[in-house]
Amino acid sequence: MKKISLLAVILFAAKSLSAQSAVVVSAEAFKANPKQYIGKIVTIQNVKLVSNTPPTSSVGGPNMPPGKLLNTNTPGGTGRPSSGGTPTTVVSGNAFCNEIPNFSLTKWSLGPNNEICVQVSSQVKPQLDKIQVGEVAKSITFRCNESVYNATKVEK
C-alpha cells in the first residue's frame, strides 16, 4: 500500500512540475493552433520585436482587462474592413493587444505577416530593454491566458 501511495505522490509531483515548465514550440506550431497552449507557458525562439510601448499608468493590479483581439480580417487589426474586402495584414489568430497598467505592450513577429502581442511586467522589462525594435530575440517565454499573453522571460 505504501508503494502505491508513494508512486501516486511521485506521479502527481511530476505532473505538477511538467505543467509549470515552458513548452518550446516553433512559431509555425503556435500560429497553427494558439488555443491549445492556453494555460501553459510557451517559449518561441527567433522572434522579432516589432514594437514596444511603455506602460501608460502606474495604477493597476491583478485584474487585467480582457484582451482586444487583433482581427485577422482587417487591416492592422483595427476593425475597419480594407478596400475590396481583402486583408492588408494577416495576424496570428490570438494576438491580444490591450494596454494594461504597469505593463509594456510589445508586439512580436512570428514570421511574415504574423504577429502577437505580449505584455511585459516590470520584472521582465530589464530583459526587454536589451532588445531594440526590429531586432530578433533568441526567445520569448510567455504564459498564455484566455485574453492576454504575459511574458515571463525575454532572451537576447
Coordinates of N, CA, C and O in Angstrom, one line a residue:
M1 N 0.8 -1.2 0.0 CA 0.0 0.0 0.0 C 0.9 1.3 0.0 O 0.5 2.2 -0.7
K2 N 2.0 1.2 0.7 CA 2.9 2.4 0.8 C 3.5 2.6 -0.6 O 3.7 3.8 -0.9
K3 N 3.8 1.6 -1.3 CA 4.4 1.7 -2.6 C 3.4 2.4 -3.6 O 3.8 3.3 -4.4
I4 N 2.1 2.1 -3.5 CA 1.1 2.7 -4.4 C 1.0 4.2 -4.0 O 0.9 5.0 -4.9
S5 N 0.9 4.5 -2.7 CA 0.8 5.8 -2.3 C 2.0 6.7 -2.7 O 1.9 7.8 -3.2
L6 N 3.2 6.1 -2.6 CA 4.4 6.8 -2.9 C 4.5 7.0 -4.5 O 4.8 8.1 -4.9
L7 N 4.1 6.0 -5.2 CA 4.0 6.2 -6.7 C 3.0 7.2 -7.1 O 3.3 8.1 -8.0
A8 N 1.9 7.3 -6.4 CA 0.9 8.3 -6.7 C 1.4 9.7 -6.4 O 1.2 10.7 -7.2
V9 N 2.1 9.9 -5.3 CA 2.7 11.2 -4.9 C 3.8 11.6 -6.0 O 3.8 12.7 -6.4
I10 N 4.6 10.6 -6.4 CA 5.6 10.9 -7.4 C 5.0 11.3 -8.7 O 5.4 12.3 -9.3
L11 N 4.0 10.6 -9.2 CA 3.3 10.9 -10.4 C 2.7 12.3 -10.4 O 2.7 13.1 -11.3
F12 N 2.0 12.6 -9.2 CA 1.4 13.9 -9.1 C 2.4 15.0 -9.1 O 2.2 16.1 -9.7
A13 N 3.5 14.8 -8.4 CA 4.6 15.9 -8.4 C 5.2 16.1 -9.8 O 5.4 17.2 -10.2
A14 N 5.4 15.0 -10.5 CA 5.9 15.1 -11.9 C 5.0 15.8 -12.8 O 5.4 16.6 -13.6
K15 N 3.7 15.5 -12.7 CA 2.7 16.2 -13.5 C 2.6 17.7 -13.2 O 2.5 18.5 -14.0
S16 N 2.7 18.0 -11.9 CA 2.7 19.4 -11.5 C 3.9 20.2 -12.0 O 3.8 21.3 -12.5
L17 N 5.1 19.6 -11.9 CA 6.3 20.2 -12.4 C 6.2 20.4 -13.9 O 6.6 21.4 -14.4
S18 N 5.7 19.4 -14.6 CA 5.7 19.5 -16.1 C 4.7 20.6 -16.5 O 4.9 21.2 -17.6
A19 N 3.6 20.8 -15.8 CA 2.7 21.8 -16.1 C 3.2 23.2 -16.0 O 2.8 24.1 -16.7
Q20 N 4.2 23.4 -15.1 CA 4.8 24.7 -14.9 C 6.0 25.0 -15.8 O 6.4 26.1 -15.9
S21 N 6.6 24.0 -16.4 CA 7.7 24.2 -17.2 C 7.3 24.7 -18.6 O 6.2 24.4 -19.0
A22 N 8.2 25.5 -19.2 CA 7.8 26.0 -20.5 C 7.9 25.0 -21.6 O 8.8 24.2 -21.6
V23 N 6.9 25.1 -22.5 CA 6.9 24.2 -23.7 C 7.6 25.0 -24.8 O 7.1 26.1 -25.1
V24 N 8.6 24.5 -25.4 CA 9.3 25.1 -26.6 C 8.5 24.7 -27.8 O 8.4 23.5 -28.1
V25 N 8.0 25.7 -28.5 CA 7.3 25.4 -29.8 C 7.8 26.3 -30.9 O 8.4 27.3 -30.6
S26 N 7.6 25.8 -32.1 CA 8.0 26.6 -33.2 C 7.0 27.7 -33.5 O 5.8 27.5 -33.1
A27 N 7.4 28.7 -34.1 CA 6.4 29.8 -34.4 C 5.3 29.3 -35.3 O 4.1 29.6 -35.1
E28 N 5.6 28.4 -36.2 CA 4.6 27.8 -37.1 C 3.6 27.0 -36.3 O 2.4 27.0 -36.5
A29 N 4.1 26.2 -35.3 CA 3.1 25.4 -34.5 C 2.2 26.2 -33.7 O 1.0 26.0 -33.5
F30 N 2.8 27.3 -33.1 CA 2.0 28.2 -32.3 C 0.9 28.9 -33.2 O -0.2 29.0 -32.8
K31 N 1.4 29.4 -34.3 CA 0.4 30.1 -35.2 C -0.7 29.2 -35.7 O -1.8 29.6 -35.9
A32 N -0.4 27.9 -35.9 CA -1.4 27.0 -36.4 C -2.5 26.7 -35.4 O -3.7 26.6 -35.8
N33 N -2.2 26.7 -34.1 CA -3.3 26.5 -33.1 C -2.9 27.1 -31.7 O -2.5 26.4 -30.8
P34 N -3.0 28.4 -31.6 CA -2.6 29.0 -30.3 C -3.5 28.7 -29.2 O -3.0 28.7 -28.0
K35 N -4.7 28.3 -29.4 CA -5.6 28.0 -28.3 C -5.2 26.7 -27.6 O -5.6 26.6 -26.4
Q36 N -4.5 25.8 -28.2 CA -4.0 24.6 -27.5 C -3.0 24.9 -26.4 O -2.8 24.1 -25.5
Y37 N -2.5 26.1 -26.4 CA -1.5 26.5 -25.4 C -2.0 27.3 -24.2 O -1.3 27.7 -23.4
I38 N -3.3 27.6 -24.2 CA -3.9 28.3 -23.1 C -3.7 27.6 -21.8 O -3.9 26.4 -21.7
G39 N -3.2 28.4 -20.8 CA -2.9 27.9 -19.5 C -1.5 27.3 -19.4 O -1.1 26.9 -18.3
K40 N -0.7 27.4 -20.5 CA 0.6 26.9 -20.5 C 1.6 28.0 -20.6 O 1.3 29.1 -21.0
I41 N 2.9 27.7 -20.3 CA 4.0 28.7 -20.5 C 4.7 28.2 -21.8 O 5.1 27.0 -21.9
V42 N 4.8 29.1 -22.7 CA 5.3 28.8 -24.1 C 6.6 29.6 -24.3 O 6.7 30.7 -24.0
T43 N 7.6 28.9 -25.0 CA 8.8 29.6 -25.4 C 8.8 29.4 -27.0 O 8.7 28.4 -27.5
I44 N 9.0 30.6 -27.6 CA 9.1 30.6 -29.1 C 10.5 31.2 -29.4 O 10.8 32.3 -28.8
Q45 N 11.2 30.6 -30.2 CA 12.6 31.1 -30.5 C 12.6 31.9 -31.8 O 11.8 31.8 -32.6
N46 N 13.6 32.8 -31.9 CA 13.9 33.6 -33.0 C 12.6 34.4 -33.5 O 12.1 34.2 -34.6
V47 N 12.2 35.3 -32.6 CA 11.1 36.2 -32.9 C 11.6 37.6 -32.9 O 12.5 38.0 -32.2
K48 N 11.0 38.4 -33.8 CA 11.5 39.8 -33.9 C 10.5 40.7 -33.2 O 9.3 40.7 -33.3
L49 N 11.1 41.7 -32.4 CA 10.4 42.7 -31.7 C 9.9 43.7 -32.7 O 10.7 44.4 -33.4
V50 N 8.6 43.9 -32.9 CA 8.0 44.8 -33.8 C 7.8 46.2 -33.2 O 8.0 47.2 -33.8
S51 N 7.3 46.2 -31.9 CA 7.0 47.4 -31.2 C 7.1 47.2 -29.8 O 6.9 46.1 -29.3
N52 N 7.4 48.3 -29.0 CA 7.4 48.3 -27.6 C 6.8 49.6 -27.1 O 7.4 50.6 -27.2
T53 N 5.7 49.5 -26.4 CA 5.0 50.6 -25.9 C 5.1 50.6 -24.4 O 4.7 49.6 -23.7
P54 N 5.8 51.6 -23.7 CA 5.9 51.6 -22.3 C 4.6 51.7 -21.6 O 3.6 52.1 -22.2
P55 N 4.6 51.3 -20.3 CA 3.3 51.4 -19.5 C 2.7 52.8 -19.5 O 3.4 53.8 -19.5
T56 N 1.4 52.8 -19.6 CA 0.7 54.1 -19.6 C 0.4 54.7 -18.2 O 0.1 55.8 -18.1
S57 N 0.4 53.8 -17.2 CA 0.0 54.2 -15.9 C 0.7 53.4 -14.9 O 1.1 52.3 -15.1
S58 N 0.9 53.9 -13.7 CA 1.4 53.2 -12.6 C 0.4 52.6 -11.7 O 0.6 52.0 -10.7
V59 N -0.9 52.8 -12.1 CA -2.0 52.3 -11.3 C -2.4 51.0 -12.0 O -2.5 50.9 -13.2
G60 N -2.7 50.0 -11.2 CA -3.2 48.7 -11.7 C -3.2 47.7 -10.7 O -3.1 47.9 -9.5
G61 N -3.4 46.5 -11.1 CA -3.4 45.3 -10.2 C -3.6 44.0 -11.0 O -3.4 44.0 -12.2
P62 N -4.0 43.0 -10.2 CA -4.1 41.7 -10.9 C -5.3 41.5 -11.8 O -5.3 40.6 -12.6
N63 N -6.3 42.4 -11.7 CA -7.4 42.3 -12.6 C -7.1 43.0 -13.9 O -7.2 44.2 -14.1
M64 N -6.8 42.2 -14.9 CA -6.4 42.7 -16.2 C -7.7 42.8 -17.1 O -8.5 41.9 -17.0
P65 N -7.8 43.8 -17.9 CA -9.0 43.9 -18.8 C -8.9 42.8 -19.8 O -7.8 42.3 -20.2
P66 N -10.0 42.5 -20.4 CA -10.0 41.5 -21.5 C -9.2 42.0 -22.7 O -9.2 43.2 -22.9
G67 N -8.5 41.1 -23.3 CA -7.7 41.5 -24.5 C -8.5 41.8 -25.7 O -9.6 41.3 -25.9
K68 N -8.0 42.8 -26.4 CA -8.6 43.2 -27.7 C -7.9 42.3 -28.8 O -6.7 42.4 -29.0
L69 N -8.6 41.5 -29.4 CA -8.0 40.5 -30.4 C -7.7 41.3 -31.6 O -8.5 42.0 -32.2
L70 N -6.5 41.1 -32.1 CA -6.1 41.7 -33.4 C -6.9 40.9 -34.4 O -6.6 39.7 -34.6
N71 N -7.7 41.5 -35.1 CA -8.6 40.8 -36.1 C -7.8 40.4 -37.3 O -7.2 41.3 -37.9
T72 N -7.9 39.1 -37.7 CA -7.1 38.7 -38.9 C -7.7 39.1 -40.2 O -7.1 39.0 -41.2
N73 N -9.0 39.6 -40.2 CA -9.6 40.0 -41.4 C -9.7 41.5 -41.7 O -10.5 42.0 -42.5
T74 N -8.9 42.3 -40.9 CA -9.0 43.7 -41.1 C -7.5 44.2 -41.2 O -6.6 43.6 -40.7
P75 N -7.4 45.4 -41.8 CA -6.0 46.0 -41.9 C -5.5 46.4 -40.6 O -6.1 47.2 -39.9
G76 N -4.4 45.7 -40.2 CA -3.7 46.1 -39.0 C -4.5 45.8 -37.7 O -4.1 46.3 -36.6
G77 N -5.6 45.1 -37.8 CA -6.3 44.7 -36.7 C -7.2 45.8 -36.1 O -7.5 45.8 -34.9
T78 N -7.5 46.8 -36.9 CA -8.2 48.0 -36.4 C -9.7 47.8 -36.4 O -10.4 48.6 -35.8
G79 N -10.2 46.8 -37.0 CA -11.7 46.6 -37.0 C -12.3 47.2 -38.2 O -13.5 47.1 -38.4
R80 N -11.6 47.9 -39.1 CA -12.1 48.5 -40.3 C -11.8 47.6 -41.5 O -10.7 47.2 -41.7
P81 N -12.8 47.3 -42.3 CA -12.5 46.5 -43.5 C -11.7 47.3 -44.5 O -11.8 48.5 -44.6
S82 N -10.8 46.5 -45.1 CA -10.0 47.2 -46.2 C -10.8 47.3 -47.4 O -11.8 46.7 -47.6
S83 N -10.3 48.1 -48.3 CA -11.0 48.3 -49.6 C -10.9 47.0 -50.4 O -9.9 46.4 -50.4
G84 N -12.0 46.6 -51.0 CA -12.0 45.4 -51.7 C -12.3 44.2 -50.8 O -12.4 43.1 -51.3
G85 N -12.3 44.4 -49.5 CA -12.6 43.3 -48.6 C -11.5 42.3 -48.4 O -11.7 41.3 -47.7
T86 N -10.3 42.6 -48.9 CA -9.2 41.7 -48.6 C -8.3 42.3 -47.5 O -8.1 43.5 -47.5
P87 N -7.8 41.5 -46.6 CA -7.0 42.0 -45.6 C -5.6 42.5 -46.1 O -5.1 41.9 -47.0
T88 N -5.2 43.6 -45.5 CA -3.8 44.1 -45.8 C -2.8 43.5 -44.9 O -1.6 43.5 -45.2
T89 N -3.2 43.0 -43.7 CA -2.3 42.4 -42.8 C -3.0 41.1 -42.2 O -4.2 41.2 -41.8
V90 N -2.3 40.0 -42.2 CA -2.8 38.8 -41.6 C -2.0 38.6 -40.4 O -0.8 38.6 -40.3
V91 N -2.8 38.4 -39.3 CA -2.2 38.3 -38.0 C -2.5 37.0 -37.4 O -3.6 36.4 -37.6
S92 N -1.7 36.4 -36.5 CA -1.9 35.2 -35.9 C -3.2 35.2 -35.1 O -3.6 36.3 -34.6
G93 N -4.0 34.1 -35.1 CA -5.3 34.1 -34.5 C -5.5 34.7 -33.2 O -6.5 35.4 -33.0
N94 N -4.6 34.6 -32.2 CA -4.8 35.2 -30.9 C -3.7 36.2 -30.6 O -2.8 35.9 -29.9
A95 N -3.8 37.3 -31.2 CA -2.8 38.4 -30.9 C -3.5 39.5 -30.1 O -4.0 40.4 -30.6
F96 N -3.5 39.3 -28.8 CA -4.2 40.2 -27.9 C -3.4 41.5 -27.7 O -2.3 41.4 -27.1
C97 N -3.9 42.6 -28.1 CA -3.3 43.9 -27.9 C -4.1 44.8 -27.0 O -4.9 45.5 -27.6
N98 N -3.9 44.7 -25.8 CA -4.6 45.6 -24.9 C -3.6 46.2 -23.9 O -2.6 45.6 -23.6
E99 N -3.8 47.5 -23.6 CA -2.8 48.2 -22.7 C -3.3 47.9 -21.2 O -4.4 48.0 -20.9
I100 N -2.3 47.4 -20.4 CA -2.6 47.1 -19.0 C -1.6 48.0 -18.2 O -0.5 48.1 -18.5
P101 N -2.2 48.6 -17.2 CA -1.3 49.5 -16.3 C -0.1 48.7 -15.8 O -0.3 47.5 -15.4
N102 N 1.0 49.3 -15.7 CA 2.3 48.7 -15.3 C 2.9 47.7 -16.2 O 3.9 47.0 -15.8
F103 N 2.3 47.5 -17.4 CA 2.9 46.5 -18.3 C 3.2 47.2 -19.6 O 2.5 48.1 -20.1
S104 N 4.4 46.8 -20.2 CA 4.7 47.3 -21.5 C 4.0 46.4 -22.5 O 3.9 45.2 -22.4
L105 N 3.4 47.0 -23.5 CA 2.7 46.3 -24.6 C 3.8 46.1 -25.7 O 4.3 47.0 -26.3
T106 N 4.1 44.8 -26.0 CA 5.1 44.5 -27.0 C 4.4 43.7 -28.1 O 3.5 42.9 -27.9
K107 N 4.9 43.9 -29.3 CA 4.4 43.2 -30.5 C 5.5 42.5 -31.1 O 6.6 43.0 -31.3
W108 N 5.4 41.2 -31.4 CA 6.4 40.3 -31.9 C 6.0 39.7 -33.2 O 4.8 39.3 -33.4
S109 N 6.9 39.6 -34.1 CA 6.7 38.9 -35.4 C 7.1 37.5 -35.3 O 8.2 37.1 -34.9
L110 N 6.1 36.6 -35.6 CA 6.4 35.1 -35.6 C 6.8 34.7 -37.0 O 7.0 33.5 -37.3
G111 N 6.8 35.6 -38.0 CA 7.1 35.3 -39.4 C 6.4 36.3 -40.2 O 5.7 37.2 -39.7
P112 N 6.4 36.1 -41.5 CA 5.8 37.1 -42.4 C 4.3 37.3 -42.1 O 3.6 36.3 -42.1
N113 N 3.9 38.5 -41.9 CA 2.5 38.9 -41.7 C 1.9 38.1 -40.5 O 0.7 37.9 -40.5
N114 N 2.6 37.7 -39.5 CA 2.0 37.1 -38.3 C 2.7 37.7 -37.1 O 3.9 37.5 -36.8
E115 N 1.8 38.3 -36.3 CA 2.3 39.0 -35.1 C 1.5 38.6 -33.9 O 0.3 38.3 -34.0
I116 N 2.1 38.7 -32.7 CA 1.3 38.5 -31.5 C 1.7 39.7 -30.5 O 2.8 40.3 -30.7
C117 N 0.8 40.0 -29.6 CA 1.1 41.0 -28.6 C 1.4 40.3 -27.3 O 0.6 39.4 -26.9
V118 N 2.4 40.7 -26.6 CA 2.8 40.1 -25.3 C 3.0 41.2 -24.3 O 3.7 42.2 -24.6
Q119 N 2.4 41.1 -23.1 CA 2.5 42.0 -22.1 C 3.8 41.7 -21.3 O 4.1 40.6 -21.1
V120 N 4.5 42.8 -21.0 CA 5.8 42.6 -20.2 C 5.7 43.4 -18.9 O 5.5 44.6 -18.9
S121 N 5.9 42.7 -17.8 CA 5.8 43.3 -16.5 C 7.1 44.0 -16.2 O 8.1 43.9 -16.9
S122 N 7.1 44.8 -15.1 CA 8.3 45.5 -14.7 C 9.5 44.5 -14.3 O 10.6 44.9 -14.4
Q123 N 9.1 43.3 -13.9 CA 10.2 42.3 -13.5 C 10.9 41.8 -14.8 O 12.1 41.5 -14.7
V124 N 10.2 41.7 -15.9 CA 10.8 41.2 -17.2 C 11.3 42.4 -18.0 O 12.2 42.2 -18.9
K125 N 10.9 43.6 -17.7 CA 11.3 44.8 -18.5 C 12.8 44.9 -18.7 O 13.2 45.2 -19.8
P126 N 13.7 44.7 -17.7 CA 15.1 44.8 -17.9 C 15.6 43.9 -19.0 O 16.5 44.2 -19.8
Q127 N 15.0 42.7 -19.2 CA 15.4 41.8 -20.2 C 15.0 42.3 -21.6 O 15.7 42.2 -22.6
L128 N 13.8 42.9 -21.6 CA 13.3 43.5 -22.9 C 14.1 44.7 -23.3 O 14.3 44.9 -24.5
D129 N 14.6 45.5 -22.3 CA 15.4 46.7 -22.7 C 16.7 46.4 -23.4 O 17.2 47.3 -24.0
K130 N 17.1 45.2 -23.4 CA 18.3 44.8 -24.1 C 18.1 44.6 -25.6 O 19.0 44.4 -26.3
I131 N 16.8 44.6 -26.0 CA 16.5 44.3 -27.4 C 15.9 45.5 -28.0 O 15.0 46.2 -27.4
Q132 N 16.4 45.9 -29.2 CA 15.9 47.1 -29.9 C 14.7 46.6 -30.8 O 14.7 45.5 -31.3
V133 N 13.8 47.6 -31.1 CA 12.7 47.3 -32.0 C 13.4 47.0 -33.4 O 14.3 47.6 -33.8
G134 N 12.9 45.9 -34.0 CA 13.4 45.4 -35.3 C 14.5 44.3 -35.1 O 14.9 43.7 -36.1
E135 N 14.9 44.1 -33.9 CA 15.9 43.1 -33.6 C 15.3 41.8 -33.3 O 14.2 41.7 -32.8
V136 N 16.0 40.7 -33.7 CA 15.5 39.3 -33.4 C 16.0 38.9 -32.0 O 17.2 39.0 -31.7
A137 N 15.0 38.4 -31.2 CA 15.4 37.9 -29.9 C 15.6 36.4 -30.0 O 15.1 35.7 -30.9
K138 N 16.5 35.9 -29.2 CA 16.8 34.4 -29.1 C 15.5 33.7 -28.8 O 15.2 32.7 -29.5
S139 N 14.8 34.2 -27.8 CA 13.5 33.6 -27.5 C 12.6 34.5 -26.6 O 13.2 35.4 -26.0
I140 N 11.4 34.2 -26.6 CA 10.4 34.9 -25.7 C 9.6 33.8 -25.0 O 9.2 32.8 -25.7
T141 N 9.5 33.8 -23.7 CA 8.7 32.9 -23.0 C 7.5 33.6 -22.4 O 7.7 34.7 -21.8
F142 N 6.3 33.1 -22.5 CA 5.1 33.8 -22.0 C 4.1 32.8 -21.6 O 4.0 31.7 -22.1
R143 N 3.2 33.3 -20.6 CA 2.1 32.5 -20.2 C 0.9 32.8 -21.1 O 0.6 34.0 -21.2
C144 N 0.3 31.8 -21.6 CA -0.9 32.0 -22.4 C -2.2 32.0 -21.6 O -2.5 31.0 -21.0
N145 N -2.9 33.1 -21.5 CA -4.2 33.1 -20.9 C -5.2 33.3 -21.9 O -4.9 33.6 -23.1
E146 N -6.5 33.3 -21.5 CA -7.6 33.4 -22.5 C -7.5 34.8 -23.2 O -7.9 34.8 -24.4
S147 N -7.2 35.9 -22.5 CA -7.3 37.2 -23.1 C -6.0 38.0 -23.2 O -6.0 39.1 -23.6
V148 N -4.9 37.4 -22.7 CA -3.6 38.1 -22.7 C -2.5 37.1 -22.6 O -2.6 36.0 -22.1
Y149 N -1.3 37.5 -23.2 CA -0.1 36.7 -23.1 C 0.8 37.6 -22.2 O 1.1 38.7 -22.5
N150 N 1.3 37.0 -21.1 CA 2.2 37.6 -20.2 C 3.6 37.1 -20.3 O 3.8 35.9 -20.1
A151 N 4.6 37.9 -20.6 CA 6.0 37.5 -20.8 C 6.5 37.1 -19.4 O 6.3 37.8 -18.4
T152 N 7.3 36.0 -19.4 CA 8.0 35.6 -18.2 C 9.5 35.6 -18.3 O 10.2 35.7 -17.4
K153 N 9.9 35.7 -19.6 CA 11.4 35.8 -19.9 C 11.5 36.2 -21.3 O 10.9 35.8 -22.3
V154 N 12.5 37.1 -21.5 CA 12.9 37.5 -22.9 C 14.4 37.3 -22.9 O 15.2 37.9 -22.1
E155 N 14.8 36.6 -23.9 CA 16.3 36.3 -24.1 C 16.9 36.9 -25.3 O 16.3 36.6 -26.4
K156 N 17.9 37.7 -25.2 CA 18.5 38.3 -26.3 C 19.5 37.3 -27.1 O 20.2 36.6 -26.6

